[in-house]
Amino acid sequence: MLPIAVDAMGGDNAPGEIVAGAQLAADEGIPVVLVGQPEAIGETSLEVISASEVIAMDEDPTKSVRTKKDSSLVRAAEAVRDGRASGMISAGNTGAALAAATLRMKRIKGVSRPSIATPLPMFGGGTPNILIDAGANVDCTPDLLALFARMGAVYARARYGVEAPRVGLLSNGEEASKGSPLTKAAYPLLSETEWQQATGANFIGNVEGRDLLGGDVDVIVTDGFTGNVALKSLEGAAKEIVNALLEAFDSSDDARKGAELLLPALMPLYERTDPDTVGGAALVGVKGVCMISHGSSSANAILNAARAAHELAETDLVGQLTAALATP
Amino acid sequence: MLPIAVDAMGGDNAPGEIVAGAQLAADEGIPVVLVGQPEAIGETSLEVISASEVIAMDEDPTKSVRTKKDSSLVRAAEAVRDGRASGMISAGNTGAALAAATLRMKRIKGVSRPSIATPLPMFGGGTPNILIDAGANVDCTPDLLALFARMGAVYARARYGVEAPRVGLLSNGEEASKGSPLTKAAYPLLSETEWQQATGANFIGNVEGRDLLGGDVDVIVTDGFTGNVALKSLEGAAKEIVNALLEAFDSSDDARKGAELLLPALMPLYERTDPDTVGGAALVGVKGVCMISHGSSSANAILNAARAAHELAETDLVGQLTAALATP
């Protein structure tokens, strides 16, 4: 198996945590290659593809990819394109990763726009639900939502082994009559049987914001604007609740004693919803595996992203997507 | 002060909890009048406006309001219109309450569409942020978002005493360049100084889903589709987290002991985010006070809604909105 190209320069904790994560992956037998400035990466036994430039977190995505041709992000995408790597990972500028992967790897036939598929933190446990599009495409057509449904279904099976993914359309009510002009126009497209047969998916109709983290759906389809707002709304709520809990846990001697007794019961909950454990988002629709980790990724997050990228390369996500999109 | 008209027949726990809540309000000196079927309401010392029909939770809003002219919802709205009540409350069919209030009370001059302003549960404490529109208007124009911004600012001051409300536009990024076609077109309208001077508001630019429950904004403006998705996303996340916590609290003897010690520290957090405490949403833009409580409202929720409606009538929300919308 070809190695996973790891953008060593992307992320708040780059290159230290990124290199450490790549080493952890290599230690458990996942082949990796670092991409970045050798002097910044420092001493390592891992293979390094040299790239002299770095795209910063806040740079304009398309412009930076066009001008910084020797950046770690662009070189990582080229490594996949050129058959030097089986996939890539970056914790850097998400928009630039999207642009680099799209421009260098090119799109799969039938994909007008690649999309970001994000696993959601399941507080109740179980396989993460997939939110697609989580932010790549702000302005969408009904056809695009239908494309996201297909790609999301294929991804849920390739990534999490969901055999018959239940696909829901994010709306403001469960009834088919509810929705925005966009979702109302997408609904009949998602109701068609052909794509469901081609992907093994079941379209279950509209779902609501409260279903995002529930067990009744596997793939939630939406435009990138609504997806971004929904994802950040639930992440924000989780953060506010955790902060309020931590404050309560430290509010008195009794509370501190109680929190200590509860700790072993709370740890599994913490672990299964930690972004570093849940893993990164995937850019789907390009001719290559591309995992996008969050900016604050630790070594552990990079390890998990490398595992996911390696698995997706092994199960041939791109081939599966190509086949599913080749049927009408 | 005229009484608050309470729709005794609306809600999952009607009429029992509704009547009990109205009685609690009366007990603390808030004048109330029940609206509904006298035989269902039963024995009470409260004044009753008789209404023979009931609009069910799942009935078509506009059609039910048009055909059930003697329903409790329609009669409650008429009581406000006719000067028999200073405001109304319903825990029933939200869409029908919106239709009844709009059709019977009529819109304030300059209001093309009334909107639902919902207080958000602040886990960190403090004054609730206002989300407007939380679901009344799925398909919005930039002008409508500008209207919601005005009404939301006036409402935040009237309801919570926020003197200079910070108004944010819900988007997929903080930069002014981020957004959907709708929010990008609304941004320059919200940036205009005239409406900010007329309402005392400060437009702070784009805000994200993660800001909904934070302390850096008071009023979050969005279309009813996005608002509904965002609200239900955070409510869903909160529910999943609480369920997972309750499970952890009961997972072992140590955990149960710890939870018992923590209980006094957790109760204030529970209370300040309980929907019954946070209170109902308001329909703003009609010529009358109209509070919409959630369907599962308890007596305590109705008491809080009655308090809010009474305060809003006393501070003349309608007059304040009328004045703010009369300036260009």
XYZ file of C-alpha atoms in Angstrom:
656
model
C 0.000 0.000 0.000
C 1.204 3.496 -0.857
C 1.789 5.817 2.093
C -0.589 8.511 3.382
C 0.766 11.999 2.684
C 0.619 14.059 5.883
C 0.689 17.864 5.565
C 3.212 18.501 8.309
C 2.785 22.291 8.188
C -1.002 22.592 8.586
C -2.773 23.192 11.912
C -2.399 25.172 15.107
C 0.048 22.607 16.514
C 2.113 22.064 13.358
C 4.603 20.686 12.801
C 5.190 19.187 16.300
C 1.915 17.360 16.931
C 1.460 16.499 13.263
C 4.860 14.832 12.982
C 4.265 13.035 16.297
C 0.904 11.762 15.011
C 2.438 10.567 11.760
C 5.074 8.710 13.796
C 2.327 7.036 15.877
C 0.659 5.903 12.642
C 3.950 4.553 11.279
C 4.548 2.748 14.585
C 1.354 0.767 14.115
C 2.198 -0.128 10.531
C 0.407 2.563 8.549
C 2.809 3.829 5.861
C 3.100 7.633 5.952
C 5.109 10.331 4.221
C 5.502 13.827 5.647
C 5.134 16.854 3.366
C 6.679 20.148 4.408
C 9.812 22.132 5.199
C 12.542 19.659 6.241
C 14.133 22.199 8.593
C 10.813 22.794 10.378
C 10.031 19.076 10.584
C 13.434 18.393 12.127
C 14.998 15.018 12.690
C 12.737 12.100 11.787
C 13.032 8.569 10.461
C 9.928 9.115 8.335
C 10.110 9.803 4.612
C 9.762 13.513 3.775
C 8.547 15.197 0.583
C 10.102 18.632 0.634
C 7.831 21.667 0.183
C 9.201 25.149 0.788
C 5.970 27.101 1.280
C 3.214 27.119 3.910
C -0.404 28.187 3.443
C -1.557 29.944 6.603
C -4.898 29.192 8.311
C -6.438 32.524 7.273
C -5.153 32.823 3.694
C -7.558 33.024 0.790
C -8.024 29.367 -0.235
C -8.083 29.516 -4.026
C -5.556 32.314 -4.337
C -3.049 30.695 -1.965
C -3.278 27.353 -3.790
C -2.764 29.119 -7.139
C 0.245 31.142 -5.988
C 1.970 28.819 -3.503
C 2.745 25.965 -5.842
C 5.464 24.607 -3.562
C 3.296 24.600 -0.428
C 2.899 21.471 1.699
C -0.847 21.325 0.948
C -0.384 21.491 -2.820
C 2.528 19.014 -2.753
C 0.504 16.582 -0.627
C -2.355 16.677 -3.142
C 0.141 16.204 -5.981
C 1.627 13.177 -4.211
C -1.813 11.531 -4.373
C -2.339 12.619 -7.972
C 1.061 11.301 -9.027
C 0.637 7.922 -7.364
C 3.231 8.568 -4.668
C 0.610 8.476 -1.902
C -2.716 6.670 -1.429
C -4.336 9.594 0.366
C -3.647 12.852 2.180
C -4.342 14.447 5.553
C -4.254 18.103 6.557
C -5.166 19.953 9.737
C -4.527 23.242 7.978
C -6.665 25.746 6.084
C -9.822 23.765 5.194
C -10.733 25.852 2.177
C -7.206 25.583 0.815
C -7.168 21.805 1.353
C -10.419 21.633 -0.572
C -9.026 23.793 -3.364
C -5.715 21.938 -3.526
C -7.371 18.514 -3.641
C -9.944 19.622 -6.212
C -7.447 21.392 -8.475
C -4.700 18.754 -8.277
C -6.586 15.433 -7.960
C -9.540 16.567 -10.129
C -13.153 15.574 -9.649
C -14.699 12.141 -10.115
C -16.913 11.953 -13.218
C -20.405 13.171 -12.345
C -19.209 15.326 -9.440
C -19.893 18.971 -10.204
C -18.727 19.962 -6.712
C -16.816 17.959 -4.082
C -18.339 18.065 -0.622
C -17.253 17.843 3.016
C -18.631 14.847 4.926
C -18.286 15.305 8.683
C -18.851 12.670 11.367
C -20.984 13.981 14.240
C -20.093 13.372 17.912
C -22.553 10.746 19.184
C -23.067 11.431 22.874
C -25.263 8.370 23.123
C -22.578 6.191 21.504
C -22.763 4.238 18.286
C -21.612 4.883 14.742
C -21.254 8.593 13.975
C -23.886 10.119 11.732
C -22.493 11.792 8.623
C -23.364 15.408 7.847
C -22.885 16.287 4.161
C -22.281 19.084 3.105
C -20.688 20.474 6.234
C -19.508 23.707 4.644
C -17.858 23.359 1.253
C -20.749 24.577 -0.912
C -22.714 27.500 0.448
C -24.982 28.004 -2.535
C -26.556 24.739 -3.680
C -28.989 23.468 -6.303
C -31.371 20.529 -5.785
C -29.122 18.433 -8.059
C -26.183 19.107 -5.785
C -28.121 17.886 -2.745
C -28.933 14.719 -4.683
C -25.212 14.296 -5.413
C -24.371 14.778 -1.723
C -26.921 12.083 -0.838
C -25.218 9.574 -3.123
C -21.726 10.427 -1.978
C -22.773 10.450 1.680
C -24.316 7.004 1.388
C -21.221 5.535 -0.267
C -19.020 7.218 2.324
C -21.051 5.920 5.295
C -20.563 2.375 4.057
C -16.883 2.773 3.153
C -15.967 4.559 6.372
C -18.242 2.953 8.965
C -19.551 -0.185 7.301
C -23.178 0.974 7.316
C -24.668 -1.512 4.860
C -27.976 0.237 4.090
C -27.477 3.865 5.100
C -30.617 5.765 6.056
C -30.380 9.132 4.324
C -32.383 12.106 5.614
C -32.848 15.599 4.190
C -32.285 18.319 6.811
C -35.408 20.476 6.988
C -37.583 22.490 9.362
C -40.094 19.701 9.908
C -40.565 16.007 9.204
C -43.530 16.301 6.860
C -42.681 16.225 3.153
C -44.523 19.545 2.797
C -42.007 21.290 5.080
C -38.849 22.889 3.796
C -37.119 25.731 2.030
C -37.540 26.155 -1.720
C -34.231 24.256 -2.067
C -35.164 21.254 0.073
C -38.653 21.062 -1.414
C -37.130 20.832 -4.881
C -34.541 18.281 -3.721
C -37.086 16.026 -1.995
C -38.481 14.374 -5.159
C -34.937 13.816 -6.474
C -33.963 12.045 -3.256
C -37.185 10.017 -3.420
C -36.174 8.430 -6.719
C -35.351 4.739 -6.446
C -32.455 4.492 -8.917
C -29.821 6.180 -6.779
C -30.967 4.281 -3.719
C -30.534 0.990 -5.557
C -27.134 2.077 -6.885
C -25.846 2.945 -3.414
C -27.863 0.613 -1.176
C -29.262 3.662 0.619
C -32.765 4.284 1.942
C -34.135 7.806 1.727
C -36.159 8.317 4.920
C -37.515 11.788 4.125
C -36.995 15.004 6.046
C -35.124 15.037 9.330
C -34.777 17.918 11.801
C -31.939 19.536 13.696
C -32.807 17.447 16.727
C -32.181 14.233 14.734
C -28.553 15.077 13.902
C -27.146 13.185 16.878
C -29.888 10.556 17.111
C -29.923 6.919 16.066
C -32.670 7.093 13.450
C -30.560 8.328 10.538
C -27.045 7.684 9.180
C -26.500 10.411 6.589
C -27.921 13.935 6.823
C -27.973 15.864 3.556
C -27.938 19.652 3.483
C -26.354 22.640 1.763
C -23.020 23.870 3.080
C -24.480 27.017 4.685
C -27.123 25.204 6.719
C -24.684 22.364 7.447
C -22.098 24.765 8.817
C -24.669 26.538 11.008
C -26.114 23.250 12.311
C -22.683 21.751 13.051
C -21.437 24.837 14.862
C -24.743 25.189 16.741
C -24.450 21.729 18.248
C -20.721 22.084 18.866
C -21.385 25.416 20.566
C -24.130 23.943 22.727
C -21.867 21.037 23.731
C -19.071 23.440 24.635
C -21.364 25.681 26.718
C -22.791 22.682 28.564
C -19.378 21.170 29.275
C -18.092 24.532 30.547
C -21.137 24.937 32.810
C -20.653 21.381 34.111
C -16.963 21.910 34.826
C -17.858 25.058 36.736
C -20.477 23.156 38.756
C -17.999 20.315 39.412
C -15.626 22.807 41.029
C -18.203 24.869 42.922
C -17.901 23.299 46.410
C -16.066 20.594 48.339
C -19.035 18.252 47.980
C -19.205 18.914 44.246
C -15.492 18.239 43.835
C -15.833 14.978 45.773
C -18.837 13.991 43.659
C -17.053 14.809 40.415
C -14.136 12.633 41.466
C -16.460 9.681 42.100
C -18.143 10.262 38.736
C -14.956 10.585 36.729
C -14.639 6.900 35.701
C -18.236 6.944 34.439
C -17.729 10.201 32.527
C -14.468 9.297 30.810
C -15.989 7.005 28.150
C -18.481 9.767 27.290
C -15.629 12.245 26.985
C -13.564 9.903 24.843
C -16.254 9.002 22.367
C -17.134 12.648 21.726
C -13.614 14.084 21.749
C -13.010 15.589 18.273
C -9.577 13.927 18.281
C -11.274 10.523 18.602
C -14.243 11.154 16.320
C -11.756 11.957 13.578
C -11.637 14.399 10.766
C -13.983 15.242 7.966
C -13.506 13.835 4.487
C -13.486 15.692 1.216
C -15.502 13.420 -1.070
C -15.855 13.640 -4.833
C -12.199 14.098 -5.768
C -10.003 11.382 -7.298
C -8.208 10.591 -4.083
C -8.646 10.186 -0.362
C -8.472 13.511 1.482
C -9.074 13.791 5.220
C -9.421 17.237 6.782
C -8.646 17.346 10.496
C -9.627 20.257 12.710
C -7.110 23.003 13.233
C -6.359 22.159 16.860
C -5.530 18.514 16.071
C -3.265 16.679 18.483
C -0.957 13.797 17.566
C -3.827 11.455 18.458
C -6.150 13.220 16.004
C -3.578 12.812 13.237
C -3.163 9.133 14.122
C -6.935 8.635 13.816
C -7.058 10.569 10.547
C -4.191 8.442 9.172
C -6.061 5.270 10.167
C -9.214 6.532 8.435
C -7.342 7.608 5.283
C -5.538 4.269 5.138
C -8.805 2.324 5.492
C -10.535 4.462 2.861
C -7.671 3.865 0.440
C -7.800 0.118 1.151
C -11.576 -0.102 0.650
C -11.189 1.996 -2.508
C -13.552 4.839 -1.631
C -12.781 6.551 -4.923
C -13.611 3.418 -6.923
C -16.841 2.940 -5.010
C -17.857 6.560 -5.583
C -16.974 6.332 -9.259
C -19.116 3.211 -9.680
C -22.084 4.648 -7.763
C -21.986 7.868 -9.782
C -21.680 6.062 -13.117
C -25.228 4.665 -12.794
C -27.917 7.137 -13.819
C -54.370 46.596 33.192
C -56.453 44.358 30.950
C -56.068 40.608 31.529
C -53.879 38.201 29.554
C -56.000 35.818 27.456
C -54.827 32.252 28.074
C -55.693 29.621 25.444
C -56.845 26.923 27.863
C -57.176 24.263 25.140
C -53.710 24.445 23.520
C -50.811 22.171 24.419
C -50.080 18.555 25.327
C -51.158 19.115 28.930
C -54.264 21.222 28.211
C -56.461 22.152 29.875
C -55.179 20.885 33.273
C -51.696 22.427 33.410
C -52.758 25.514 31.473
C -55.580 26.346 33.863
C -53.289 25.627 36.830
C -50.671 27.980 35.372
C -53.234 30.718 34.784
C -54.331 30.336 38.401
C -50.722 30.694 39.586
C -50.463 33.919 37.578
C -53.718 35.234 39.041
C -52.488 34.331 42.540
C -49.527 36.659 42.114
C -51.674 39.497 40.835
C -51.451 39.097 37.068
C -54.967 39.482 35.623
C -55.849 36.545 33.351
C -58.868 35.315 31.423
C -59.185 31.721 30.222
C -60.405 31.035 26.680
C -61.890 27.649 25.872
C -64.664 25.120 26.462
C -66.159 25.812 29.909
C -66.981 22.114 30.450
C -63.363 21.088 29.715
C -61.938 23.866 31.891
C -64.136 22.779 34.802
C -64.687 24.661 38.006
C -62.580 27.811 38.345
C -62.794 31.215 39.935
C -61.095 32.737 36.885
C -63.009 34.598 34.207
C -63.719 32.438 31.119
C -64.344 33.478 27.507
C -66.309 30.616 26.002
C -65.027 29.045 22.758
C -66.597 25.838 21.496
C -63.877 24.614 19.130
C -60.294 23.384 19.543
C -57.486 23.521 16.954
C -55.393 20.354 17.283
C -51.580 20.404 17.377
C -51.258 18.862 13.900
C -54.009 20.737 12.038
C -53.206 22.889 9.028
C -52.593 26.363 10.555
C -54.241 28.708 8.078
C -57.110 26.388 7.193
C -57.971 25.624 10.811
C -57.976 29.319 11.734
C -60.202 30.098 8.735
C -62.727 27.329 9.462
C -62.747 27.136 13.276
C -63.955 30.643 13.996
C -65.097 29.704 17.490
C -61.816 28.062 18.496
C -59.988 29.056 21.675
C -57.000 30.319 19.654
C -59.098 32.557 17.405
C -61.164 33.842 20.315
C -58.041 34.628 22.328
C -56.640 36.671 19.450
C -59.993 38.432 19.078
C -59.991 39.276 22.781
C -56.742 41.190 22.231
C -58.044 42.817 19.046
C -61.281 43.889 20.740
C -59.572 45.410 23.777
C -60.787 42.730 26.177
C -57.252 41.455 26.813
C -53.799 43.066 26.807
C -52.109 40.001 25.336
C -52.483 36.285 24.655
C -50.662 33.038 25.431
C -50.947 29.658 23.743
C -49.084 26.372 24.124
C -51.013 24.958 21.184
C -50.387 24.715 17.446
C -47.639 27.303 16.789
C -48.530 27.864 13.151
C -52.197 28.334 14.016
C -51.327 30.778 16.811
C -49.270 32.727 14.296
C -52.107 32.686 11.766
C -54.778 33.584 14.329
C -52.761 36.482 15.737
C -51.815 37.784 12.289
C -55.322 37.512 10.830
C -57.184 38.871 13.864
C -54.809 41.442 15.379
C -53.343 42.517 11.995
C -49.782 43.571 11.357
C -48.020 46.685 12.600
C -47.392 49.223 9.815
C -44.154 48.347 8.039
C -44.304 44.657 8.995
C -44.684 42.570 5.863
C -44.344 39.376 7.910
C -44.539 38.818 11.678
C -41.692 36.764 13.108
C -41.016 34.387 16.002
C -38.441 35.623 18.528
C -37.169 32.786 20.732
C -35.033 33.102 23.867
C -32.113 30.638 23.881
C -31.184 28.567 26.953
C -27.997 30.103 28.355
C -26.047 27.291 29.997
C -23.461 29.790 31.138
C -26.148 32.007 32.729
C -27.073 35.576 31.899
C -29.749 37.179 29.776
C -31.057 34.844 27.064
C -29.999 35.641 23.531
C -32.878 36.164 21.111
C -33.078 34.131 17.913
C -35.262 35.779 15.251
C -36.755 34.278 13.070
C -37.039 30.927 14.804
C -39.343 29.366 12.246
C -42.220 31.550 11.074
C -40.837 32.546 7.665
C -39.022 29.825 5.758
C -38.424 31.790 2.588
C -36.969 35.218 3.297
C -35.752 38.282 1.414
C -32.900 40.546 2.585
C -35.525 43.178 3.500
C -37.226 40.690 5.784
C -33.967 39.970 7.616
C -33.550 43.727 8.090
C -37.072 43.863 9.528
C -36.285 40.979 11.907
C -33.170 42.828 13.075
C -35.244 45.885 14.012
C -37.958 43.906 15.717
C -35.447 41.702 17.528
C -33.597 44.716 18.895
C -36.802 46.345 20.152
C -37.896 43.039 21.650
C -34.578 42.422 23.462
C -34.934 45.776 25.192
C -38.644 45.431 25.980
C -38.346 41.856 27.241
C -34.917 41.768 28.895
C -33.953 45.393 29.315
C -30.946 45.167 26.994
C -30.268 48.855 26.406
C -28.004 48.635 23.340
C -28.647 45.204 21.849
C -25.783 43.716 19.840
C -27.346 42.303 16.698
C -25.550 39.590 14.703
C -26.367 38.006 11.359
C -26.187 34.193 11.487
C -23.737 33.015 8.833
C -21.132 30.369 8.063
C -18.199 32.529 9.084
C -17.432 35.790 10.820
C -15.898 37.615 7.885
C -18.253 39.931 5.988
C -17.373 38.028 2.823
C -18.893 34.808 4.216
C -22.516 33.882 3.771
C -25.327 32.628 1.587
C -26.667 34.820 -1.207
C -29.413 35.859 1.256
C -27.115 36.876 4.116
C -24.654 38.593 1.784
C -27.497 40.741 0.431
C -28.807 41.426 3.939
C -25.420 42.434 5.359
C -25.284 45.953 3.828
C -28.887 46.593 4.921
C -28.033 45.661 8.515
C -24.908 47.837 8.313
C -26.973 50.978 7.715
C -26.920 53.393 10.627
C -30.523 54.683 10.505
C -32.209 51.582 11.920
C -29.503 51.208 14.554
C -30.110 54.767 15.724
C -33.887 54.233 15.689
C -33.648 51.110 17.860
C -30.488 51.734 19.875
C -28.999 48.573 18.400
C -25.439 47.858 17.290
C -24.936 45.629 14.274
C -21.855 43.522 15.051
C -21.625 41.683 11.712
C -21.788 37.962 11.077
C -22.018 35.491 13.927
C -21.738 31.694 13.758
C -23.673 28.763 15.142
C -21.222 28.520 18.014
C -22.088 32.071 19.096
C -25.797 31.359 19.627
C -25.391 30.600 23.333
C -22.433 32.877 23.965
C -22.212 36.248 25.650
C -20.978 38.303 22.702
C -24.325 38.899 21.009
C -27.896 39.652 22.116
C -30.005 39.213 18.986
C -29.265 36.688 16.228
C -30.983 37.380 12.916
C -31.722 34.607 10.446
C -34.388 33.215 8.140
C -36.972 30.851 9.625
C -35.529 27.756 7.953
C -31.985 28.241 9.243
C -33.325 29.447 12.599
C -35.423 26.321 13.030
C -32.501 24.043 12.125
C -30.089 25.897 14.431
C -32.516 25.932 17.366
C -33.351 22.244 17.049
C -29.672 21.350 16.549
C -28.675 22.892 19.835
C -31.746 21.585 21.633
C -30.992 18.114 20.256
C -27.357 18.297 21.345
C -28.405 19.407 24.832
C -30.895 16.537 25.083
C -28.354 13.934 23.933
C -25.749 15.213 26.385
C -28.185 15.260 29.305
C -29.331 11.712 28.487
C -25.732 10.481 28.297
C -24.954 12.209 31.615
C -27.985 10.693 33.336
C -26.886 7.275 32.107
C -23.369 7.833 33.435
C -24.772 9.091 36.756
C -26.575 5.760 37.204
C -23.834 3.460 35.923
C -22.294 2.330 39.217
C -22.586 2.750 42.992
C -19.712 5.234 42.985
C -21.325 7.181 40.156
C -24.655 7.313 41.964
C -22.940 8.533 45.125
C -21.045 11.159 43.118
C -24.189 12.341 41.362
C -25.914 12.772 44.722
C -23.080 14.952 45.982
C -23.180 17.010 42.777
C -26.932 17.503 42.716
C -27.002 20.840 44.602
C -24.401 22.259 42.197
C -26.258 21.010 39.132
C -29.748 22.217 40.083
C -29.161 25.914 39.233
C -27.841 24.865 35.821
C -30.915 22.726 35.267
C -33.257 25.492 36.366
C -31.804 28.243 34.246
C -31.984 26.112 31.097
C -35.333 24.412 31.727
C -37.639 25.457 28.848
C -40.373 26.080 31.423
C -38.133 28.688 33.079
C -36.622 30.211 29.943
C -40.156 30.957 28.805
C -41.965 30.950 25.522
C -41.270 32.555 22.210
C -42.967 35.776 21.148
C -44.742 36.506 17.915
C -43.564 40.019 17.064
C -44.949 42.337 14.417
C -48.674 41.992 15.145
C -50.785 44.612 16.903
C -50.836 42.820 20.215
C -48.736 40.772 22.603
C -48.658 37.083 21.692
C -46.541 34.547 23.583
C -46.149 31.034 22.180
C -45.221 28.423 24.766
C -43.881 25.004 23.812
C -46.377 22.175 23.480
C -45.297 20.322 26.608
C -45.719 23.412 28.816
C -46.333 22.810 32.531
C -48.255 25.153 34.830
C -44.930 26.808 35.649
C -44.261 27.501 31.951
C -47.682 29.138 31.620
C -47.009 31.231 34.732
C -43.734 32.446 33.206
C -45.411 33.153 29.873
C -48.147 35.126 31.644
C -45.532 37.148 33.495
C -43.721 37.892 30.210
C -46.928 38.807 28.376
C -48.006 41.065 31.226
C -44.634 42.836 31.273
C -44.641 43.265 27.492
C -48.129 44.783 27.618
C -47.046 47.134 30.423
C -43.900 48.265 28.605
C -45.994 48.686 25.438
C -44.025 46.421 23.113
C -46.457 47.157 20.299
C -46.060 50.903 20.699
C -42.279 50.592 20.791
C -42.262 48.450 17.644
C -44.619 50.851 15.898
C -42.374 53.818 16.704
C -39.173 52.010 15.672
C -40.705 50.919 12.363
C -42.109 54.370 11.600
C -38.606 55.796 11.136
C -37.127 55.101 7.714
